Amino acid sequence: MIRIPFRRNPTGDATKLLGLLEDAKAGDRLARDALLRQFQPFVLRIAKDACGRKIRETDEEFQMALLALNEAIDAYRSDRGSFVAFSETVIKRRLIDYFRVRSKQREIPFAAFDEVDEEGDVYNAIENDTALMQHAVDVETRDRAEEIARYAIELQRFGIDMNELIDICPKHDDARRNAVHAAHMVAKTEALRTLFLASGTLPLKQLEPLVEVSRKTLERQRRYIIAVVVLMLGDYEMLQSFVGEELR
């Protein structure tokens, strides 16, 4: 894994940049490290745009993009125009290749749509877009699985097993909406939220006047309401969408 301190100046002076490129290509390790530092914000942006999500330095996509920048340093020639544009092309191509491998796609028979760019390299826009879309699906699936795993662990702190959510979820739409509304009141009301987090139980006495259901109903739905409160208070952006509709 390549780890280089962050630096805000991605390109610097053009003359200095060309000098660093020449030194790096000649084997000057300090010059190469300087280039990688200067272009790190640039690499992060390209990786973010390609993936369609926020990218961190620890992500594999960033590491692949940084390796592609390193490759671009070696391959660049002045007759290829701007180094910035050239390196962006190299980074995007390598990321697409990486996405194809990760998604384990079969070869797509779109050869008739092959195009040749200004540098004489063959590329296929349809295949590239397909690889990008498949990678986005893979990333979303992975992120959702991570959220579910974290949510399951947190529910255990309240004595709730993830597998029993289906059983404790109210079956009627109105009852489910009322339970989600009760959870929302706990999550958004500071006093109730504080009591809940301190005790790990629902503050039923304080909650009852704020909702349209009886204390008996709240007690019957207690475990489901707790599960929804935990969901609302945590960093579960994908899973929260499942209860968001009930609040409209």
PDB file of C-alpha atoms in Angstrom:
ATOM      1  CA  MET A   1       0.000   0.000   0.000  1.00  0.00           C
ATOM      2  CA  ILE A   2       1.325   3.402  -0.978  1.00  0.00           C
ATOM      3  CA  ARG A   3       0.903   6.023   1.735  1.00  0.00           C
ATOM      4  CA  ILE A   4       2.071   9.569   1.079  1.00  0.00           C
ATOM      5  CA  PRO A   5       1.356  12.681   3.184  1.00  0.00           C
ATOM      6  CA  PHE A   6      -1.436  14.856   1.788  1.00  0.00           C
ATOM      7  CA  ARG A   7      -0.471  18.037  -0.019  1.00  0.00           C
ATOM      8  CA  ARG A   8      -2.875  20.649  -1.351  1.00  0.00           C
ATOM      9  CA  ASN A   9      -0.924  21.830  -4.426  1.00  0.00           C
ATOM     10  CA  PRO A  10      -1.688  19.207  -7.118  1.00  0.00           C
ATOM     11  CA  THR A  11       0.288  20.522 -10.093  1.00  0.00           C
ATOM     12  CA  GLY A  12       2.504  23.420  -9.113  1.00  0.00           C
ATOM     13  CA  ASP A  13       4.558  25.502 -11.565  1.00  0.00           C
ATOM     14  CA  ALA A  14       4.689  24.000 -15.089  1.00  0.00           C
ATOM     15  CA  THR A  15       8.468  24.361 -15.399  1.00  0.00           C
ATOM     16  CA  LYS A  16       9.043  22.797 -11.996  1.00  0.00           C
ATOM     17  CA  LEU A  17       6.623  20.014 -12.887  1.00  0.00           C
ATOM     18  CA  LEU A  18       8.523  19.168 -16.069  1.00  0.00           C
ATOM     19  CA  GLY A  19      11.762  19.190 -14.108  1.00  0.00           C
ATOM     20  CA  LEU A  20      10.354  16.787 -11.533  1.00  0.00           C
ATOM     21  CA  LEU A  21       9.068  14.512 -14.305  1.00  0.00           C
ATOM     22  CA  GLU A  22      12.477  14.372 -15.981  1.00  0.00           C
ATOM     23  CA  ASP A  23      14.211  13.672 -12.669  1.00  0.00           C
ATOM     24  CA  ALA A  24      11.675  11.013 -11.703  1.00  0.00           C
ATOM     25  CA  LYS A  25      11.985   9.245 -15.045  1.00  0.00           C
ATOM     26  CA  ALA A  26      15.770   9.330 -14.607  1.00  0.00           C
ATOM     27  CA  GLY A  27      15.474   7.439 -11.313  1.00  0.00           C
ATOM     28  CA  ASP A  28      15.344  10.255  -8.748  1.00  0.00           C
ATOM     29  CA  ARG A  29      13.198   8.769  -5.971  1.00  0.00           C
ATOM     30  CA  LEU A  30      12.757  12.086  -4.173  1.00  0.00           C
ATOM     31  CA  ALA A  31      11.418  13.689  -7.345  1.00  0.00           C
ATOM     32  CA  ARG A  32       8.964  10.830  -7.837  1.00  0.00           C
ATOM     33  CA  ASP A  33       7.752  11.065  -4.248  1.00  0.00           C
ATOM     34  CA  ALA A  34       7.291  14.812  -4.671  1.00  0.00           C
ATOM     35  CA  LEU A  35       5.121  14.234  -7.748  1.00  0.00           C
ATOM     36  CA  LEU A  36       3.010  11.629  -5.985  1.00  0.00           C
ATOM     37  CA  ARG A  37       2.481  14.017  -3.060  1.00  0.00           C
ATOM     38  CA  GLN A  38       1.528  16.929  -5.310  1.00  0.00           C
ATOM     39  CA  PHE A  39      -0.931  14.877  -7.343  1.00  0.00           C
ATOM     40  CA  GLN A  40      -2.588  13.031  -4.478  1.00  0.00           C
ATOM     41  CA  PRO A  41      -5.664  15.335  -4.314  1.00  0.00           C
ATOM     42  CA  PHE A  42      -5.931  15.012  -8.100  1.00  0.00           C
ATOM     43  CA  VAL A  43      -5.795  11.216  -7.856  1.00  0.00           C
ATOM     44  CA  LEU A  44      -8.461  11.187  -5.144  1.00  0.00           C
ATOM     45  CA  ARG A  45     -10.776  13.281  -7.319  1.00  0.00           C
ATOM     46  CA  ILE A  46     -10.346  11.041 -10.368  1.00  0.00           C
ATOM     47  CA  ALA A  47     -10.968   7.919  -8.271  1.00  0.00           C
ATOM     48  CA  LYS A  48     -14.036   9.511  -6.659  1.00  0.00           C
ATOM     49  CA  ASP A  49     -15.512  10.481 -10.032  1.00  0.00           C
ATOM     50  CA  ALA A  50     -14.867   7.013 -11.465  1.00  0.00           C
ATOM     51  CA  CYS A  51     -16.393   5.207  -8.491  1.00  0.00           C
ATOM     52  CA  GLY A  52     -19.259   7.600  -7.879  1.00  0.00           C
ATOM     53  CA  ARG A  53     -18.612   7.760  -4.149  1.00  0.00           C
ATOM     54  CA  LYS A  54     -16.243   9.200  -1.592  1.00  0.00           C
ATOM     55  CA  ILE A  55     -12.797   7.608  -1.721  1.00  0.00           C
ATOM     56  CA  ARG A  56     -10.335   7.354   1.162  1.00  0.00           C
ATOM     57  CA  GLU A  57      -6.592   6.823   1.061  1.00  0.00           C
ATOM     58  CA  THR A  58      -7.059   3.328   2.473  1.00  0.00           C
ATOM     59  CA  ASP A  59      -9.420   2.224  -0.302  1.00  0.00           C
ATOM     60  CA  GLU A  60      -8.146  -0.169  -2.951  1.00  0.00           C
ATOM     61  CA  GLU A  61      -9.468   2.125  -5.682  1.00  0.00           C
ATOM     62  CA  PHE A  62      -7.208   4.933  -4.485  1.00  0.00           C
ATOM     63  CA  GLN A  63      -4.209   2.632  -4.307  1.00  0.00           C
ATOM     64  CA  MET A  64      -4.846   1.466  -7.878  1.00  0.00           C
ATOM     65  CA  ALA A  65      -5.202   5.073  -9.036  1.00  0.00           C
ATOM     66  CA  LEU A  66      -1.948   6.044  -7.324  1.00  0.00           C
ATOM     67  CA  LEU A  67      -0.163   3.127  -8.959  1.00  0.00           C
ATOM     68  CA  ALA A  68      -1.562   4.310 -12.296  1.00  0.00           C
ATOM     69  CA  LEU A  69      -0.134   7.784 -11.654  1.00  0.00           C
ATOM     70  CA  ASN A  70       3.233   6.185 -10.964  1.00  0.00           C
ATOM     71  CA  GLU A  71       2.906   4.355 -14.273  1.00  0.00           C
ATOM     72  CA  ALA A  72       1.981   7.601 -16.043  1.00  0.00           C
ATOM     73  CA  ILE A  73       5.174   9.242 -14.786  1.00  0.00           C
ATOM     74  CA  ASP A  74       7.242   6.562 -16.527  1.00  0.00           C
ATOM     75  CA  ALA A  75       5.182   6.535 -19.726  1.00  0.00           C
ATOM     76  CA  TYR A  76       4.822  10.301 -20.219  1.00  0.00           C
ATOM     77  CA  ARG A  77       6.523  12.095 -23.095  1.00  0.00           C
ATOM     78  CA  SER A  78       6.300  15.777 -23.886  1.00  0.00           C
ATOM     79  CA  ASP A  79       4.721  15.055 -27.291  1.00  0.00           C
ATOM     80  CA  ARG A  80       1.717  13.587 -25.466  1.00  0.00           C
ATOM     81  CA  GLY A  81       0.571  17.030 -24.365  1.00  0.00           C
ATOM     82  CA  SER A  82      -0.315  17.978 -20.812  1.00  0.00           C
ATOM     83  CA  PHE A  83       0.888  15.574 -18.155  1.00  0.00           C
ATOM     84  CA  VAL A  84      -2.260  16.307 -16.160  1.00  0.00           C
ATOM     85  CA  ALA A  85      -4.527  15.186 -19.021  1.00  0.00           C
ATOM     86  CA  PHE A  86      -2.288  12.228 -19.846  1.00  0.00           C
ATOM     87  CA  SER A  87      -2.175  10.967 -16.256  1.00  0.00           C
ATOM     88  CA  GLU A  88      -5.951  11.360 -15.910  1.00  0.00           C
ATOM     89  CA  THR A  89      -6.437   9.114 -18.953  1.00  0.00           C
ATOM     90  CA  VAL A  90      -4.046   6.495 -17.587  1.00  0.00           C
ATOM     91  CA  ILE A  91      -5.702   6.522 -14.157  1.00  0.00           C
ATOM     92  CA  LYS A  92      -9.211   6.143 -15.581  1.00  0.00           C
ATOM     93  CA  ARG A  93      -8.173   3.271 -17.835  1.00  0.00           C
ATOM     94  CA  ARG A  94      -6.448   1.407 -15.039  1.00  0.00           C
ATOM     95  CA  LEU A  95      -9.452   1.856 -12.759  1.00  0.00           C
ATOM     96  CA  ILE A  96     -11.765   0.481 -15.428  1.00  0.00           C
ATOM     97  CA  ASP A  97      -9.458  -2.521 -15.867  1.00  0.00           C
ATOM     98  CA  TYR A  98      -9.536  -2.990 -12.099  1.00  0.00           C
ATOM     99  CA  PHE A  99     -13.345  -2.803 -12.035  1.00  0.00           C
ATOM    100  CA  ARG A 100     -13.551  -5.470 -14.739  1.00  0.00           C
ATOM    101  CA  VAL A 101     -11.362  -7.842 -12.762  1.00  0.00           C
ATOM    102  CA  ARG A 102     -13.224  -7.193  -9.513  1.00  0.00           C
ATOM    103  CA  SER A 103     -16.631  -7.797 -11.063  1.00  0.00           C
ATOM    104  CA  LYS A 104     -15.328 -10.950 -12.810  1.00  0.00           C
ATOM    105  CA  GLN A 105     -17.249 -10.078 -15.920  1.00  0.00           C
ATOM    106  CA  ARG A 106     -17.148 -12.259 -18.973  1.00  0.00           C
ATOM    107  CA  GLU A 107     -15.794 -10.770 -22.150  1.00  0.00           C
ATOM    108  CA  ILE A 108     -18.490  -8.548 -23.646  1.00  0.00           C
ATOM    109  CA  PRO A 109     -18.990  -8.986 -27.441  1.00  0.00           C
ATOM    110  CA  PHE A 110     -19.034  -5.296 -28.251  1.00  0.00           C
ATOM    111  CA  ALA A 111     -15.996  -5.232 -30.521  1.00  0.00           C
ATOM    112  CA  ALA A 112     -18.014  -3.451 -33.222  1.00  0.00           C
ATOM    113  CA  PHE A 113     -18.150  -0.445 -30.914  1.00  0.00           C
ATOM    114  CA  ASP A 114     -14.386  -0.216 -30.434  1.00  0.00           C
ATOM    115  CA  GLU A 115     -12.987   3.273 -30.948  1.00  0.00           C
ATOM    116  CA  VAL A 116      -9.485   4.647 -31.294  1.00  0.00           C
ATOM    117  CA  ASP A 117      -8.475   7.671 -29.261  1.00  0.00           C
ATOM    118  CA  GLU A 118      -6.041  10.438 -30.209  1.00  0.00           C
ATOM    119  CA  GLU A 119      -3.087   8.378 -29.019  1.00  0.00           C
ATOM    120  CA  GLY A 120      -4.020   5.393 -31.158  1.00  0.00           C
ATOM    121  CA  ASP A 121      -5.229   3.241 -28.278  1.00  0.00           C
ATOM    122  CA  VAL A 122      -8.389   1.161 -28.696  1.00  0.00           C
ATOM    123  CA  TYR A 123     -11.152   1.569 -26.152  1.00  0.00           C
ATOM    124  CA  ASN A 124     -14.790   0.544 -25.928  1.00  0.00           C
ATOM    125  CA  ALA A 125     -17.101   3.106 -24.353  1.00  0.00           C
ATOM    126  CA  ILE A 126     -19.968   0.624 -23.892  1.00  0.00           C
ATOM    127  CA  GLU A 127     -17.771  -1.950 -22.198  1.00  0.00           C
ATOM    128  CA  ASN A 128     -16.214   0.743 -20.024  1.00  0.00           C
ATOM    129  CA  ASP A 129     -19.616   2.029 -18.909  1.00  0.00           C
ATOM    130  CA  THR A 130     -20.772  -1.520 -18.192  1.00  0.00           C
ATOM    131  CA  ALA A 131     -17.704  -2.160 -16.036  1.00  0.00           C
ATOM    132  CA  LEU A 132     -18.272   1.090 -14.139  1.00  0.00           C
ATOM    133  CA  MET A 133     -21.936   0.282 -13.512  1.00  0.00           C
ATOM    134  CA  GLN A 134     -21.120  -3.249 -12.364  1.00  0.00           C
ATOM    135  CA  HIS A 135     -18.492  -1.911  -9.993  1.00  0.00           C
ATOM    136  CA  ALA A 136     -21.006   0.566  -8.565  1.00  0.00           C
ATOM    137  CA  VAL A 137     -23.408  -2.330  -7.912  1.00  0.00           C
ATOM    138  CA  ASP A 138     -20.633  -4.376  -6.290  1.00  0.00           C
ATOM    139  CA  VAL A 139     -19.629  -1.450  -4.058  1.00  0.00           C
ATOM    140  CA  GLU A 140     -23.237  -0.826  -2.988  1.00  0.00           C
ATOM    141  CA  THR A 141     -23.738  -4.515  -2.196  1.00  0.00           C
ATOM    142  CA  ARG A 142     -20.534  -4.596  -0.162  1.00  0.00           C
ATOM    143  CA  ASP A 143     -21.386  -1.400   1.729  1.00  0.00           C
ATOM    144  CA  ARG A 144     -24.890  -2.631   2.529  1.00  0.00           C
ATOM    145  CA  ALA A 145     -23.497  -5.923   3.853  1.00  0.00           C
ATOM    146  CA  GLU A 146     -21.084  -3.975   6.075  1.00  0.00           C
ATOM    147  CA  GLU A 147     -23.951  -1.845   7.407  1.00  0.00           C
ATOM    148  CA  ILE A 148     -26.046  -4.913   8.190  1.00  0.00           C
ATOM    149  CA  ALA A 149     -23.147  -6.522  10.040  1.00  0.00           C
ATOM    150  CA  ARG A 150     -22.537  -3.389  12.144  1.00  0.00           C
ATOM    151  CA  TYR A 151     -26.255  -2.999  12.827  1.00  0.00           C
ATOM    152  CA  ALA A 152     -26.567  -6.619  13.955  1.00  0.00           C
ATOM    153  CA  ILE A 153     -23.718  -6.159  16.425  1.00  0.00           C
ATOM    154  CA  GLU A 154     -25.248  -2.987  17.871  1.00  0.00           C
ATOM    155  CA  LEU A 155     -28.680  -4.602  18.222  1.00  0.00           C
ATOM    156  CA  GLN A 156     -27.124  -7.320  20.356  1.00  0.00           C
ATOM    157  CA  ARG A 157     -26.293  -4.664  22.956  1.00  0.00           C
ATOM    158  CA  PHE A 158     -30.054  -4.232  23.410  1.00  0.00           C
ATOM    159  CA  GLY A 159     -30.777  -7.947  23.506  1.00  0.00           C
ATOM    160  CA  ILE A 160     -32.210  -8.068  19.987  1.00  0.00           C
ATOM    161  CA  ASP A 161     -31.206 -10.640  17.400  1.00  0.00           C
ATOM    162  CA  MET A 162     -31.139  -9.390  13.814  1.00  0.00           C
ATOM    163  CA  ASN A 163     -32.978 -12.515  12.684  1.00  0.00           C
ATOM    164  CA  GLU A 164     -36.028 -11.722  14.814  1.00  0.00           C
ATOM    165  CA  LEU A 165     -36.719  -8.321  13.208  1.00  0.00           C
ATOM    166  CA  ILE A 166     -39.185  -9.847  10.773  1.00  0.00           C
ATOM    167  CA  ASP A 167     -41.120 -11.457  13.622  1.00  0.00           C
ATOM    168  CA  ILE A 168     -41.262  -8.360  15.844  1.00  0.00           C
ATOM    169  CA  CYS A 169     -42.086  -5.940  13.017  1.00  0.00           C
ATOM    170  CA  PRO A 170     -45.790  -4.888  13.173  1.00  0.00           C
ATOM    171  CA  LYS A 171     -47.695  -6.592  10.362  1.00  0.00           C
ATOM    172  CA  HIS A 172     -50.241  -3.830   9.685  1.00  0.00           C
ATOM    173  CA  ASP A 173     -49.134  -0.658   7.888  1.00  0.00           C
ATOM    174  CA  ASP A 174     -50.723   1.712  10.408  1.00  0.00           C
ATOM    175  CA  ALA A 175     -49.183  -0.076  13.374  1.00  0.00           C
ATOM    176  CA  ARG A 176     -45.761  -0.078  11.691  1.00  0.00           C
ATOM    177  CA  ARG A 177     -45.994   3.639  10.889  1.00  0.00           C
ATOM    178  CA  ASN A 178     -46.974   4.421  14.489  1.00  0.00           C
ATOM    179  CA  ALA A 179     -44.011   2.395  15.790  1.00  0.00           C
ATOM    180  CA  VAL A 180     -41.588   4.147  13.432  1.00  0.00           C
ATOM    181  CA  HIS A 181     -43.044   7.516  14.461  1.00  0.00           C
ATOM    182  CA  ALA A 182     -42.510   6.631  18.137  1.00  0.00           C
ATOM    183  CA  ALA A 183     -38.893   5.692  17.367  1.00  0.00           C
ATOM    184  CA  HIS A 184     -38.466   8.971  15.506  1.00  0.00           C
ATOM    185  CA  MET A 185     -39.698  10.906  18.561  1.00  0.00           C
ATOM    186  CA  VAL A 186     -37.117   9.169  20.746  1.00  0.00           C
ATOM    187  CA  ALA A 187     -34.318   9.769  18.252  1.00  0.00           C
ATOM    188  CA  LYS A 188     -35.040  13.452  17.609  1.00  0.00           C
ATOM    189  CA  THR A 189     -36.053  14.537  21.138  1.00  0.00           C
ATOM    190  CA  GLU A 190     -32.920  15.260  23.155  1.00  0.00           C
ATOM    191  CA  ALA A 191     -34.387  14.375  26.553  1.00  0.00           C
ATOM    192  CA  LEU A 192     -35.789  11.061  25.320  1.00  0.00           C
ATOM    193  CA  ARG A 193     -32.652  10.273  23.385  1.00  0.00           C
ATOM    194  CA  THR A 194     -30.493  10.885  26.449  1.00  0.00           C
ATOM    195  CA  LEU A 195     -32.663   8.616  28.604  1.00  0.00           C
ATOM    196  CA  PHE A 196     -32.620   5.891  25.970  1.00  0.00           C
ATOM    197  CA  LEU A 197     -28.853   5.934  25.507  1.00  0.00           C
ATOM    198  CA  ALA A 198     -28.235   6.037  29.265  1.00  0.00           C
ATOM    199  CA  SER A 199     -30.582   3.176  30.172  1.00  0.00           C
ATOM    200  CA  GLY A 200     -30.733   1.118  26.992  1.00  0.00           C
ATOM    201  CA  THR A 201     -34.537   0.946  27.344  1.00  0.00           C
ATOM    202  CA  LEU A 202     -37.446   2.976  26.003  1.00  0.00           C
ATOM    203  CA  PRO A 203     -38.537   5.916  28.211  1.00  0.00           C
ATOM    204  CA  LEU A 204     -42.173   4.805  27.933  1.00  0.00           C
ATOM    205  CA  LYS A 205     -43.547   7.224  30.539  1.00  0.00           C
ATOM    206  CA  GLN A 206     -42.057  10.267  28.785  1.00  0.00           C
ATOM    207  CA  LEU A 207     -42.815   8.947  25.299  1.00  0.00           C
ATOM    208  CA  GLU A 208     -46.507   8.143  25.759  1.00  0.00           C
ATOM    209  CA  PRO A 209     -47.777  11.783  25.752  1.00  0.00           C
ATOM    210  CA  LEU A 210     -45.941  12.462  22.469  1.00  0.00           C
ATOM    211  CA  VAL A 211     -47.507   9.686  20.393  1.00  0.00           C
ATOM    212  CA  GLU A 212     -51.005   8.638  19.386  1.00  0.00           C
ATOM    213  CA  VAL A 213     -50.868   5.080  20.724  1.00  0.00           C
ATOM    214  CA  SER A 214     -51.381   3.704  24.217  1.00  0.00           C
ATOM    215  CA  ARG A 215     -48.740   2.689  26.738  1.00  0.00           C
ATOM    216  CA  LYS A 216     -49.850  -0.904  26.224  1.00  0.00           C
ATOM    217  CA  THR A 217     -49.165  -0.661  22.469  1.00  0.00           C
ATOM    218  CA  LEU A 218     -45.759   0.891  23.072  1.00  0.00           C
ATOM    219  CA  GLU A 219     -44.858  -1.950  25.419  1.00  0.00           C
ATOM    220  CA  ARG A 220     -46.007  -4.529  22.869  1.00  0.00           C
ATOM    221  CA  GLN A 221     -43.905  -2.894  20.130  1.00  0.00           C
ATOM    222  CA  ARG A 222     -41.002  -2.052  22.441  1.00  0.00           C
ATOM    223  CA  ARG A 223     -38.356  -4.268  20.823  1.00  0.00           C
ATOM    224  CA  TYR A 224     -39.188  -3.130  17.309  1.00  0.00           C
ATOM    225  CA  ILE A 225     -39.182   0.541  18.359  1.00  0.00           C
ATOM    226  CA  ILE A 226     -35.770   0.086  19.996  1.00  0.00           C
ATOM    227  CA  ALA A 227     -34.427  -1.510  16.812  1.00  0.00           C
ATOM    228  CA  VAL A 228     -35.634   1.472  14.762  1.00  0.00           C
ATOM    229  CA  VAL A 229     -34.204   3.983  17.252  1.00  0.00           C
ATOM    230  CA  VAL A 230     -30.812   2.274  17.018  1.00  0.00           C
ATOM    231  CA  LEU A 231     -31.078   2.436  13.227  1.00  0.00           C
ATOM    232  CA  MET A 232     -31.946   6.141  13.237  1.00  0.00           C
ATOM    233  CA  LEU A 233     -29.171   7.092  15.640  1.00  0.00           C
ATOM    234  CA  GLY A 234     -26.431   5.137  13.874  1.00  0.00           C
ATOM    235  CA  ASP A 235     -24.461   5.582  10.682  1.00  0.00           C
ATOM    236  CA  TYR A 236     -26.715   3.390   8.554  1.00  0.00           C
ATOM    237  CA  GLU A 237     -27.519   5.515   5.522  1.00  0.00           C
ATOM    238  CA  MET A 238     -28.643   2.621   3.302  1.00  0.00           C
ATOM    239  CA  LEU A 239     -30.691   0.776   5.904  1.00  0.00           C
ATOM    240  CA  GLN A 240     -32.394   3.974   7.081  1.00  0.00           C
ATOM    241  CA  SER A 241     -34.107   4.231   3.705  1.00  0.00           C
ATOM    242  CA  PHE A 242     -36.256   1.235   4.674  1.00  0.00           C
ATOM    243  CA  VAL A 243     -37.980   3.210   7.443  1.00  0.00           C
ATOM    244  CA  GLY A 244     -37.797   6.641   5.819  1.00  0.00           C
ATOM    245  CA  GLU A 245     -41.014   6.087   3.865  1.00  0.00           C
ATOM    246  CA  GLU A 246     -42.944   5.450   7.071  1.00  0.00           C
ATOM    247  CA  LEU A 247     -42.193   9.007   8.248  1.00  0.00           C
ATOM    248  CA  ARG A 248     -43.731  10.729   5.216  1.00  0.00           C
TER     249      ARG A 248
END
